[in-house]
mmCIF file of N, CA and C and ligand atoms in Angstrom:
data_model
loop_
_atom_site.group_PDB
_atom_site.id
_atom_site.type_symbol
_atom_site.label_atom_id
_atom_site.label_comp_id
_atom_site.label_asym_id
_atom_site.label_seq_id
_atom_site.Cartn_x
_atom_site.Cartn_y
_atom_site.Cartn_z
ATOM 1 N N MET P 559 -17.533 -10.769 146.141
ATOM 2 C CA MET P 559 -16.455 -10.036 145.962
ATOM 3 C C MET P 559 -15.264 -10.417 146.984
ATOM 4 N N TYR P 560 -15.564 -10.251 148.187
ATOM 5 C CA TYR P 560 -14.591 -10.630 149.231
ATOM 6 C C TYR P 560 -14.722 -12.147 149.562
ATOM 7 N N SER P 561 -13.681 -12.761 149.931
ATOM 8 C CA SER P 561 -13.529 -14.101 150.446
ATOM 9 C C SER P 561 -14.109 -14.287 151.699
ATOM 10 N N ASP P 562 -14.697 -15.335 152.154
ATOM 11 C CA ASP P 562 -15.077 -15.486 153.377
ATOM 12 C C ASP P 562 -14.110 -15.101 154.410
ATOM 13 N N LYS P 563 -13.045 -15.465 154.284
ATOM 14 C CA LYS P 563 -11.946 -15.203 155.227
ATOM 15 C C LYS P 563 -11.730 -13.650 155.454
ATOM 16 N N VAL P 564 -11.708 -12.859 154.404
ATOM 17 C CA VAL P 564 -11.650 -11.562 154.475
ATOM 18 C C VAL P 564 -12.814 -10.962 155.336
ATOM 19 N N LEU P 565 -14.002 -11.391 155.122
ATOM 20 C CA LEU P 565 -15.118 -10.989 155.683
ATOM 21 C C LEU P 565 -15.082 -11.374 157.217
ATOM 22 N N GLU P 566 -14.616 -12.502 157.421
ATOM 23 C CA GLU P 566 -14.616 -12.977 158.983
ATOM 24 C C GLU P 566 -13.553 -12.243 159.780
ATOM 25 N N HIS P 567 -12.353 -11.810 158.994
ATOM 26 C CA HIS P 567 -11.474 -10.896 159.820
ATOM 27 C C HIS P 567 -11.761 -9.563 159.791
ATOM 28 N N PHE P 568 -12.619 -9.252 158.886
ATOM 29 C CA PHE P 568 -13.179 -7.864 159.030
ATOM 30 C C PHE P 568 -14.154 -7.616 160.099
ATOM 31 N N THR P 569 -14.967 -8.668 160.323
ATOM 32 C CA THR P 569 -16.175 -8.426 161.174
ATOM 33 C C THR P 569 -15.599 -8.924 162.687
ATOM 34 N N ASN P 570 -14.508 -9.716 162.727
ATOM 35 C CA ASN P 570 -14.004 -10.124 163.982
ATOM 36 C C ASN P 570 -12.551 -9.890 164.077
ATOM 37 N N PRO P 571 -11.979 -8.799 163.779
ATOM 38 C CA PRO P 571 -10.548 -8.475 163.673
ATOM 39 C C PRO P 571 -9.757 -8.953 165.039
ATOM 40 N N ARG P 572 -8.590 -9.517 164.831
ATOM 41 C CA ARG P 572 -7.889 -10.068 165.859
ATOM 42 C C ARG P 572 -6.765 -8.913 166.183
ATOM 43 N N ASN P 573 -6.325 -8.878 167.586
ATOM 44 C CA ASN P 573 -5.291 -8.035 167.973
ATOM 45 C C ASN P 573 -5.563 -6.488 167.707
ATOM 46 N N VAL P 574 -6.593 -6.129 167.787
ATOM 47 C CA VAL P 574 -6.868 -4.723 167.759
ATOM 48 C C VAL P 574 -6.442 -4.001 169.051
ATOM 49 N N GLY P 575 -5.901 -2.712 168.702
ATOM 50 C CA GLY P 575 -5.630 -1.973 169.812
ATOM 51 C C GLY P 575 -4.147 -1.361 169.765
ATOM 52 N N GLU P 576 -3.705 -1.056 170.945
ATOM 53 C CA GLU P 576 -2.462 -0.496 171.146
ATOM 54 C C GLU P 576 -1.526 -1.040 172.152
ATOM 55 N N ILE P 577 -0.257 -1.019 172.155
ATOM 56 C CA ILE P 577 0.586 -1.619 172.983
ATOM 57 C C ILE P 577 1.242 -0.385 173.605
ATOM 58 N N PRO P 578 0.867 0.003 174.913
ATOM 59 C CA PRO P 578 1.391 1.327 175.485
ATOM 60 C C PRO P 578 2.950 1.296 175.453
ATOM 61 N N ASP P 579 3.407 0.301 175.943
ATOM 62 C CA ASP P 579 4.912 0.033 176.096
ATOM 63 C C ASP P 579 5.601 -0.760 175.011
ATOM 64 N N ALA P 580 5.120 -0.472 173.832
ATOM 65 C CA ALA P 580 5.532 -1.239 172.613
ATOM 66 C C ALA P 580 7.117 -1.070 172.383
ATOM 67 N N ASP P 581 7.803 -2.043 171.915
ATOM 68 C CA ASP P 581 9.150 -1.897 171.637
ATOM 69 C C ASP P 581 9.439 -1.363 170.215
ATOM 70 N N GLY P 582 8.307 -1.526 169.344
ATOM 71 C CA GLY P 582 8.524 -0.831 168.109
ATOM 72 C C GLY P 582 7.196 -0.395 167.453
ATOM 73 N N ILE P 583 7.074 0.716 166.974
ATOM 74 C CA ILE P 583 5.831 1.067 166.344
ATOM 75 C C ILE P 583 6.129 1.391 164.935
ATOM 76 N N GLY P 584 5.133 0.939 164.067
ATOM 77 C CA GLY P 584 5.094 1.316 162.674
ATOM 78 C C GLY P 584 3.961 2.098 162.198
ATOM 79 N N LYS P 585 4.326 3.128 161.542
ATOM 80 C CA LYS P 585 3.020 4.036 161.136
ATOM 81 C C LYS P 585 3.246 4.243 159.614
ATOM 82 N N VAL P 586 2.187 3.688 158.880
ATOM 83 C CA VAL P 586 2.248 3.817 157.415
ATOM 84 C C VAL P 586 0.954 4.408 156.827
ATOM 85 N N GLY P 587 1.033 5.149 155.708
ATOM 86 C CA GLY P 587 -0.223 5.695 155.051
ATOM 87 C C GLY P 587 -0.092 5.165 153.733
ATOM 88 N N ASN P 588 -1.388 5.107 153.151
ATOM 89 C CA ASN P 588 -1.588 4.598 151.789
ATOM 90 C C ASN P 588 -1.757 5.890 150.966
ATOM 91 N N PRO P 589 -0.781 5.939 150.154
ATOM 92 C CA PRO P 589 -0.874 7.245 149.243
ATOM 93 C C PRO P 589 -2.172 7.020 148.174
ATOM 94 N N VAL P 590 -2.589 6.024 147.917
ATOM 95 C CA VAL P 590 -3.597 5.738 146.976
ATOM 96 C C VAL P 590 -4.915 6.218 147.641
ATOM 97 N N CYS P 591 -5.167 5.976 148.999
ATOM 98 C CA CYS P 591 -6.572 6.415 149.400
ATOM 99 C C CYS P 591 -6.462 7.091 150.719
ATOM 100 N N GLY P 592 -5.229 7.432 151.332
ATOM 101 C CA GLY P 592 -5.106 8.174 152.423
ATOM 102 C C GLY P 592 -5.239 7.498 153.792
ATOM 103 N N ASP P 593 -5.498 6.375 153.715
ATOM 104 C CA ASP P 593 -5.799 5.443 155.012
ATOM 105 C C ASP P 593 -4.599 5.394 155.677
ATOM 106 N N VAL P 594 -4.574 5.049 157.022
ATOM 107 C CA VAL P 594 -3.466 5.057 158.033
ATOM 108 C C VAL P 594 -3.468 3.830 158.729
ATOM 109 N N MET P 595 -2.219 3.362 159.095
ATOM 110 C CA MET P 595 -2.276 2.100 159.917
ATOM 111 C C MET P 595 -1.094 2.117 160.982
ATOM 112 N N PHE P 596 -1.397 1.764 162.163
ATOM 113 C CA PHE P 596 -0.317 1.763 163.145
ATOM 114 C C PHE P 596 -0.250 0.190 163.573
ATOM 115 N N ILE P 597 1.041 -0.182 163.540
ATOM 116 C CA ILE P 597 1.365 -1.542 164.139
ATOM 117 C C ILE P 597 2.352 -1.359 165.324
ATOM 118 N N TYR P 598 2.032 -2.273 166.410
ATOM 119 C CA TYR P 598 2.733 -2.100 167.779
ATOM 120 C C TYR P 598 3.210 -3.513 167.977
ATOM 121 N N ILE P 599 4.600 -3.606 168.227
ATOM 122 C CA ILE P 599 5.111 -4.930 168.484
ATOM 123 C C ILE P 599 5.881 -4.906 169.988
ATOM 124 N N LYS P 600 5.779 -6.165 170.558
ATOM 125 C CA LYS P 600 6.676 -6.318 171.764
ATOM 126 C C LYS P 600 7.772 -7.449 171.286
ATOM 127 N N VAL P 601 8.943 -7.212 171.608
ATOM 128 C CA VAL P 601 9.871 -8.230 171.220
ATOM 129 C C VAL P 601 10.777 -8.724 172.346
ATOM 130 N N LYS P 602 10.782 -10.041 172.323
ATOM 131 C CA LYS P 602 11.802 -10.723 173.239
ATOM 132 C C LYS P 602 12.566 -11.684 172.570
ATOM 133 N N ASP P 603 13.978 -11.632 172.818
ATOM 134 C CA ASP P 603 14.887 -12.527 172.053
ATOM 135 C C ASP P 603 14.580 -12.591 170.716
ATOM 136 N N ASP P 604 14.319 -11.568 169.843
ATOM 137 C CA ASP P 604 14.355 -11.503 168.621
ATOM 138 C C ASP P 604 13.013 -12.102 168.075
ATOM 139 N N ILE P 605 11.999 -12.435 169.050
ATOM 140 C CA ILE P 605 10.774 -12.929 168.706
ATOM 141 C C ILE P 605 9.652 -11.917 169.007
ATOM 142 N N ILE P 606 8.769 -11.879 167.960
ATOM 143 C CA ILE P 606 7.587 -11.048 168.275
ATOM 144 C C ILE P 606 6.524 -11.677 169.206
ATOM 145 N N THR P 607 6.472 -11.139 170.394
ATOM 146 C CA THR P 607 5.817 -11.760 171.425
ATOM 147 C C THR P 607 4.310 -11.286 171.505
ATOM 148 N N ASP P 608 4.093 -10.051 171.215
ATOM 149 C CA ASP P 608 2.756 -9.492 171.153
ATOM 150 C C ASP P 608 2.862 -8.517 169.871
ATOM 151 N N ILE P 609 1.690 -8.247 169.400
ATOM 152 C CA ILE P 609 1.437 -7.437 168.290
ATOM 153 C C ILE P 609 0.046 -6.855 168.300
ATOM 154 N N LYS P 610 -0.103 -5.674 168.105
ATOM 155 C CA LYS P 610 -1.591 -5.061 167.925
ATOM 156 C C LYS P 610 -1.413 -4.006 166.728
ATOM 157 N N PHE P 611 -2.844 -3.595 166.334
ATOM 158 C CA PHE P 611 -2.806 -2.769 165.251
ATOM 159 C C PHE P 611 -4.057 -1.773 165.442
ATOM 160 N N LYS P 612 -3.848 -0.644 164.796
ATOM 161 C CA LYS P 612 -5.011 0.315 164.818
ATOM 162 C C LYS P 612 -5.052 0.760 163.344
ATOM 163 N N THR P 613 -6.139 0.571 162.620
ATOM 164 C CA THR P 613 -6.207 1.047 161.322
ATOM 165 C C THR P 613 -7.381 1.888 160.964
ATOM 166 N N LEU P 614 -7.084 3.013 160.348
ATOM 167 C CA LEU P 614 -8.050 4.042 159.896
ATOM 168 C C LEU P 614 -8.151 3.831 158.456
ATOM 169 N N GLY P 615 -8.796 2.815 158.085
ATOM 170 C CA GLY P 615 -9.032 2.407 156.694
ATOM 171 C C GLY P 615 -10.226 1.621 156.274
ATOM 172 N N CYS P 616 -10.097 1.155 155.082
ATOM 173 C CA CYS P 616 -11.321 0.280 154.622
ATOM 174 C C CYS P 616 -11.181 -1.220 155.114
ATOM 175 N N GLY P 617 -12.172 -1.817 154.775
ATOM 176 C CA GLY P 617 -12.470 -3.306 155.220
ATOM 177 C C GLY P 617 -11.389 -4.180 154.844
ATOM 178 N N ALA P 618 -10.821 -4.038 153.690
ATOM 179 C CA ALA P 618 -9.567 -4.770 153.228
ATOM 180 C C ALA P 618 -8.411 -4.475 154.063
ATOM 181 N N ALA P 619 -8.249 -3.205 154.384
ATOM 182 C CA ALA P 619 -6.962 -2.848 155.260
ATOM 183 C C ALA P 619 -7.127 -3.466 156.695
ATOM 184 N N ILE P 620 -8.432 -3.440 157.162
ATOM 185 C CA ILE P 620 -8.502 -4.094 158.497
ATOM 186 C C ILE P 620 -8.382 -5.539 158.540
ATOM 187 N N ALA P 621 -8.920 -6.154 157.406
ATOM 188 C CA ALA P 621 -8.708 -7.786 157.477
ATOM 189 C C ALA P 621 -7.267 -8.108 157.137
ATOM 190 N N THR P 622 -6.629 -7.318 156.323
ATOM 191 C CA THR P 622 -5.038 -7.633 156.260
ATOM 192 C C THR P 622 -4.407 -7.293 157.385
ATOM 193 N N SER P 623 -4.593 -6.166 158.139
ATOM 194 C CA SER P 623 -3.952 -5.961 159.398
ATOM 195 C C SER P 623 -4.122 -7.089 160.286
ATOM 196 N N SER P 624 -5.425 -7.506 160.443
ATOM 197 C CA SER P 624 -5.730 -8.565 161.403
ATOM 198 C C SER P 624 -4.990 -9.742 161.115
ATOM 199 N N MET P 625 -5.030 -10.066 159.845
ATOM 200 C CA MET P 625 -4.347 -11.312 159.416
ATOM 201 C C MET P 625 -2.817 -11.213 159.685
ATOM 202 N N ILE P 626 -2.082 -10.155 159.329
ATOM 203 C CA ILE P 626 -0.793 -10.066 159.384
ATOM 204 C C ILE P 626 -0.276 -10.127 160.964
ATOM 205 N N THR P 627 -1.214 -9.493 161.816
ATOM 206 C CA THR P 627 -0.804 -9.705 163.162
ATOM 207 C C THR P 627 -0.733 -11.358 163.604
ATOM 208 N N GLU P 628 -1.699 -12.044 163.084
ATOM 209 C CA GLU P 628 -1.689 -13.446 163.332
ATOM 210 C C GLU P 628 -0.598 -14.143 162.776
ATOM 211 N N MET P 629 -0.216 -13.724 161.667
ATOM 212 C CA MET P 629 0.865 -14.419 160.971
ATOM 213 C C MET P 629 2.133 -13.982 161.511
ATOM 214 N N ALA P 630 2.342 -12.835 162.119
ATOM 215 C CA ALA P 630 3.747 -12.489 162.664
ATOM 216 C C ALA P 630 3.838 -12.769 164.098
ATOM 217 N N LYS P 631 2.824 -13.020 164.750
ATOM 218 C CA LYS P 631 2.917 -13.313 166.291
ATOM 219 C C LYS P 631 3.671 -14.584 166.390
ATOM 220 N N GLY P 632 4.788 -14.644 167.369
ATOM 221 C CA GLY P 632 5.545 -15.848 167.646
ATOM 222 C C GLY P 632 6.620 -16.077 166.673
ATOM 223 N N LYS P 633 6.707 -15.302 165.581
ATOM 224 C CA LYS P 633 7.726 -15.367 164.584
ATOM 225 C C LYS P 633 8.933 -14.532 164.927
ATOM 226 N N THR P 634 10.221 -14.927 164.554
ATOM 227 C CA THR P 634 11.281 -14.281 164.810
ATOM 228 C C THR P 634 11.271 -12.973 163.821
ATOM 229 N N LEU P 635 12.023 -11.819 164.113
ATOM 230 C CA LEU P 635 11.929 -10.727 163.309
ATOM 231 C C LEU P 635 12.405 -10.897 161.924
ATOM 232 N N GLU P 636 13.397 -11.783 161.662
ATOM 233 C CA GLU P 636 13.761 -12.209 160.385
ATOM 234 C C GLU P 636 12.547 -12.793 159.700
ATOM 235 N N GLU P 637 11.909 -13.771 160.098
ATOM 236 C CA GLU P 637 10.658 -14.462 159.544
ATOM 237 C C GLU P 637 9.578 -13.429 159.268
ATOM 238 N N ALA P 638 9.350 -12.646 160.227
ATOM 239 C CA ALA P 638 8.203 -11.661 160.144
ATOM 240 C C ALA P 638 8.496 -10.628 159.045
ATOM 241 N N ARG P 639 9.773 -10.179 158.902
ATOM 242 C CA ARG P 639 10.204 -9.262 157.905
ATOM 243 C C ARG P 639 9.791 -9.953 156.425
ATOM 244 N N LYS P 640 9.743 -11.181 156.244
ATOM 245 C CA LYS P 640 9.736 -11.748 155.029
ATOM 246 C C LYS P 640 8.348 -11.895 154.511
ATOM 247 N N ILE P 641 7.311 -11.512 155.438
ATOM 248 C CA ILE P 641 5.792 -11.566 154.987
ATOM 249 C C ILE P 641 5.573 -10.577 154.169
ATOM 250 N N SER P 642 5.104 -10.979 152.906
ATOM 251 C CA SER P 642 4.959 -10.075 151.797
ATOM 252 C C SER P 642 3.422 -9.783 151.731
ATOM 253 N N ARG P 643 3.077 -8.611 150.929
ATOM 254 C CA ARG P 643 1.657 -8.449 150.815
ATOM 255 C C ARG P 643 0.937 -9.551 150.101
ATOM 256 N N GLY P 644 1.647 -10.255 149.120
ATOM 257 C CA GLY P 644 1.212 -11.498 148.665
ATOM 258 C C GLY P 644 0.749 -12.516 149.503
ATOM 259 N N ASP P 645 1.689 -12.699 150.446
ATOM 260 C CA ASP P 645 1.492 -13.834 151.475
ATOM 261 C C ASP P 645 0.101 -13.442 152.252
ATOM 262 N N VAL P 646 0.009 -12.199 152.517
ATOM 263 C CA VAL P 646 -1.189 -11.900 153.394
ATOM 264 C C VAL P 646 -2.369 -12.006 152.485
ATOM 265 N N ALA P 647 -2.373 -11.479 151.382
ATOM 266 C CA ALA P 647 -3.694 -11.680 150.389
ATOM 267 C C ALA P 647 -3.904 -13.219 150.243
ATOM 268 N N GLU P 648 -2.901 -14.027 150.062
ATOM 269 C CA GLU P 648 -3.027 -15.471 149.992
ATOM 270 C C GLU P 648 -3.698 -16.145 151.176
ATOM 271 N N ALA P 649 -3.161 -15.631 152.304
ATOM 272 C CA ALA P 649 -3.762 -16.259 153.555
ATOM 273 C C ALA P 649 -5.231 -15.853 153.773
ATOM 274 N N LEU P 650 -5.670 -14.702 153.166
ATOM 275 C CA LEU P 650 -7.044 -14.155 153.225
ATOM 276 C C LEU P 650 -7.773 -14.863 152.036
ATOM 277 N N GLU P 651 -7.301 -15.867 151.385
ATOM 278 C CA GLU P 651 -7.908 -16.557 150.113
ATOM 279 C C GLU P 651 -8.240 -15.429 149.048
ATOM 280 N N GLY P 652 -7.257 -14.417 149.009
ATOM 281 C CA GLY P 652 -7.346 -13.501 147.802
ATOM 282 C C GLY P 652 -8.117 -12.215 148.172
ATOM 283 N N LEU P 653 -7.663 -11.180 147.446
ATOM 284 C CA LEU P 653 -8.380 -9.888 147.562
ATOM 285 C C LEU P 653 -8.729 -9.516 146.201
ATOM 286 N N PRO P 654 -9.929 -8.713 146.013
ATOM 287 C CA PRO P 654 -10.187 -8.255 144.642
ATOM 288 C C PRO P 654 -9.044 -7.453 144.088
ATOM 289 N N PRO P 655 -8.824 -7.528 142.823
ATOM 290 C CA PRO P 655 -7.652 -6.791 142.352
ATOM 291 C C PRO P 655 -7.581 -5.357 142.700
ATOM 292 N N GLN P 656 -8.695 -4.657 142.782
ATOM 293 C CA GLN P 656 -8.668 -3.150 143.039
ATOM 294 C C GLN P 656 -8.344 -2.927 144.501
ATOM 295 N N LYS P 657 -8.284 -4.042 145.247
ATOM 296 C CA LYS P 657 -8.109 -3.851 146.634
ATOM 297 C C LYS P 657 -6.591 -4.316 147.099
ATOM 298 N N MET P 658 -5.884 -4.900 146.146
ATOM 299 C CA MET P 658 -4.502 -5.308 146.397
ATOM 300 C C MET P 658 -3.714 -4.268 147.155
ATOM 301 N N HIS P 659 -3.893 -3.081 146.662
ATOM 302 C CA HIS P 659 -3.037 -1.987 147.330
ATOM 303 C C HIS P 659 -3.159 -1.812 148.839
ATOM 304 N N CYS P 660 -4.379 -2.200 149.196
ATOM 305 C CA CYS P 660 -4.617 -2.229 150.746
ATOM 306 C C CYS P 660 -3.716 -3.295 151.368
ATOM 307 N N SER P 661 -3.328 -4.237 150.858
ATOM 308 C CA SER P 661 -2.537 -5.292 151.622
ATOM 309 C C SER P 661 -1.048 -4.660 151.737
ATOM 310 N N ASN P 662 -0.763 -3.663 151.044
ATOM 311 C CA ASN P 662 0.639 -2.906 151.278
ATOM 312 C C ASN P 662 0.661 -2.319 152.625
ATOM 313 N N LEU P 663 -0.260 -1.817 153.055
ATOM 314 C CA LEU P 663 -0.367 -1.060 154.415
ATOM 315 C C LEU P 663 0.027 -2.052 155.383
ATOM 316 N N ALA P 664 -0.498 -3.323 155.564
ATOM 317 C CA ALA P 664 -0.105 -4.225 156.549
ATOM 318 C C ALA P 664 1.219 -4.704 156.525
ATOM 319 N N ALA P 665 1.746 -5.144 155.190
ATOM 320 C CA ALA P 665 3.018 -5.522 155.059
ATOM 321 C C ALA P 665 4.038 -4.395 155.337
ATOM 322 N N ASP P 666 3.850 -3.355 154.980
ATOM 323 C CA ASP P 666 4.664 -2.151 155.164
ATOM 324 C C ASP P 666 4.588 -1.783 156.600
ATOM 325 N N GLY P 667 3.462 -1.694 157.296
ATOM 326 C CA GLY P 667 3.357 -1.357 158.703
ATOM 327 C C GLY P 667 4.234 -2.351 159.419
ATOM 328 N N LEU P 668 4.311 -3.573 159.237
ATOM 329 C CA LEU P 668 4.878 -4.547 160.011
ATOM 330 C C LEU P 668 6.418 -4.320 159.806
ATOM 331 N N LYS P 669 6.706 -4.074 158.636
ATOM 332 C CA LYS P 669 8.289 -3.746 158.375
ATOM 333 C C LYS P 669 8.741 -2.539 159.124
ATOM 334 N N ALA P 670 7.851 -1.419 159.031
ATOM 335 C CA ALA P 670 8.094 -0.272 159.675
ATOM 336 C C ALA P 670 8.176 -0.384 161.310
ATOM 337 N N ALA P 671 7.398 -1.258 161.835
ATOM 338 C CA ALA P 671 7.501 -1.426 163.309
ATOM 339 C C ALA P 671 8.753 -2.163 163.655
ATOM 340 N N ILE P 672 9.209 -3.263 162.729
ATOM 341 C CA ILE P 672 10.394 -3.987 163.177
ATOM 342 C C ILE P 672 11.686 -2.944 162.965
ATOM 343 N N GLU P 673 11.559 -2.144 161.972
ATOM 344 C CA GLU P 673 12.704 -1.122 161.879
ATOM 345 C C GLU P 673 12.691 -0.243 163.050
ATOM 346 N N ASP P 674 11.575 0.443 163.457
ATOM 347 C CA ASP P 674 11.590 1.012 164.570
ATOM 348 C C ASP P 674 12.222 0.566 165.855
ATOM 349 N N TYR P 675 11.988 -0.703 166.012
ATOM 350 C CA TYR P 675 12.381 -1.608 167.091
ATOM 351 C C TYR P 675 13.977 -1.669 166.942
ATOM 352 N N GLU P 676 14.480 -2.000 165.668
ATOM 353 C CA GLU P 676 15.922 -2.010 165.481
ATOM 354 C C GLU P 676 16.664 -0.679 165.726
ATOM 355 N N ASN P 677 16.013 0.318 165.330
ATOM 356 C CA ASN P 677 16.561 1.744 165.439
ATOM 357 C C ASN P 677 16.782 2.025 166.895
ATOM 358 N N LYS P 678 15.669 1.778 167.632
ATOM 359 C CA LYS P 678 15.796 2.126 169.038
ATOM 360 C C LYS P 678 16.879 1.231 169.779
ATOM 361 N N LYS P 679 16.853 -0.092 169.318
ATOM 362 C CA LYS P 679 17.972 -0.945 169.995
ATOM 363 C C LYS P 679 19.364 -0.235 169.778
ATOM 364 N N LYS P 680 19.442 0.068 168.610
ATOM 365 C CA LYS P 680 20.852 0.482 168.200
ATOM 366 C C LYS P 680 21.149 1.859 168.920
ATOM 367 N N GLN P 681 20.185 2.584 169.055
ATOM 368 C CA GLN P 681 20.380 3.765 170.046
ATOM 369 C C GLN P 681 20.883 3.571 171.516
ATOM 370 N N GLN P 682 20.298 2.243 171.835
ATOM 371 C CA GLN P 682 20.585 1.986 173.360
ATOM 372 C C GLN P 682 21.978 1.364 173.399
ATOM 373 N N THR P 683 22.618 0.971 172.251
ATOM 374 C CA THR P 683 23.972 0.373 172.470
ATOM 375 C C THR P 683 25.079 1.376 172.180
HETATM 376 FE FE1 LIG K 1680 -7.456 2.600 151.705
HETATM 377 FE FE2 LIG K 1680 -7.895 0.046 151.463
HETATM 378 S S1 LIG K 1680 -8.971 1.834 150.438
HETATM 379 S S2 LIG K 1680 -6.301 0.886 152.471
#
């Protein structure tokens, strides 16, 4: 039911944890199941230099979080913002249809972290 890539990211998730001095933090909840995800980013010159996640959720949510951190690291904020739930699912070689909603968490979490960073930056100027 799950692709090898999903299982691999689930059993060996990348970039798990917290960034204590994060520049932006995104917290999103999935209304379908109640699962929660936090994404932390460090930003320098508009590039995501570090990213970590904590996910209280299902295997698909953990695999999609892990994958999106790999996809976003080193990207500009503009590029990272464009990563869609479909892109994440595709990079994981597909998700079962009943699990597609889980990939929303990762894409929305990353966008929320970028927004948080931008709001904080505006407040400083
Ligand atoms: Fe909740 Fe997958 S079942 S995110």
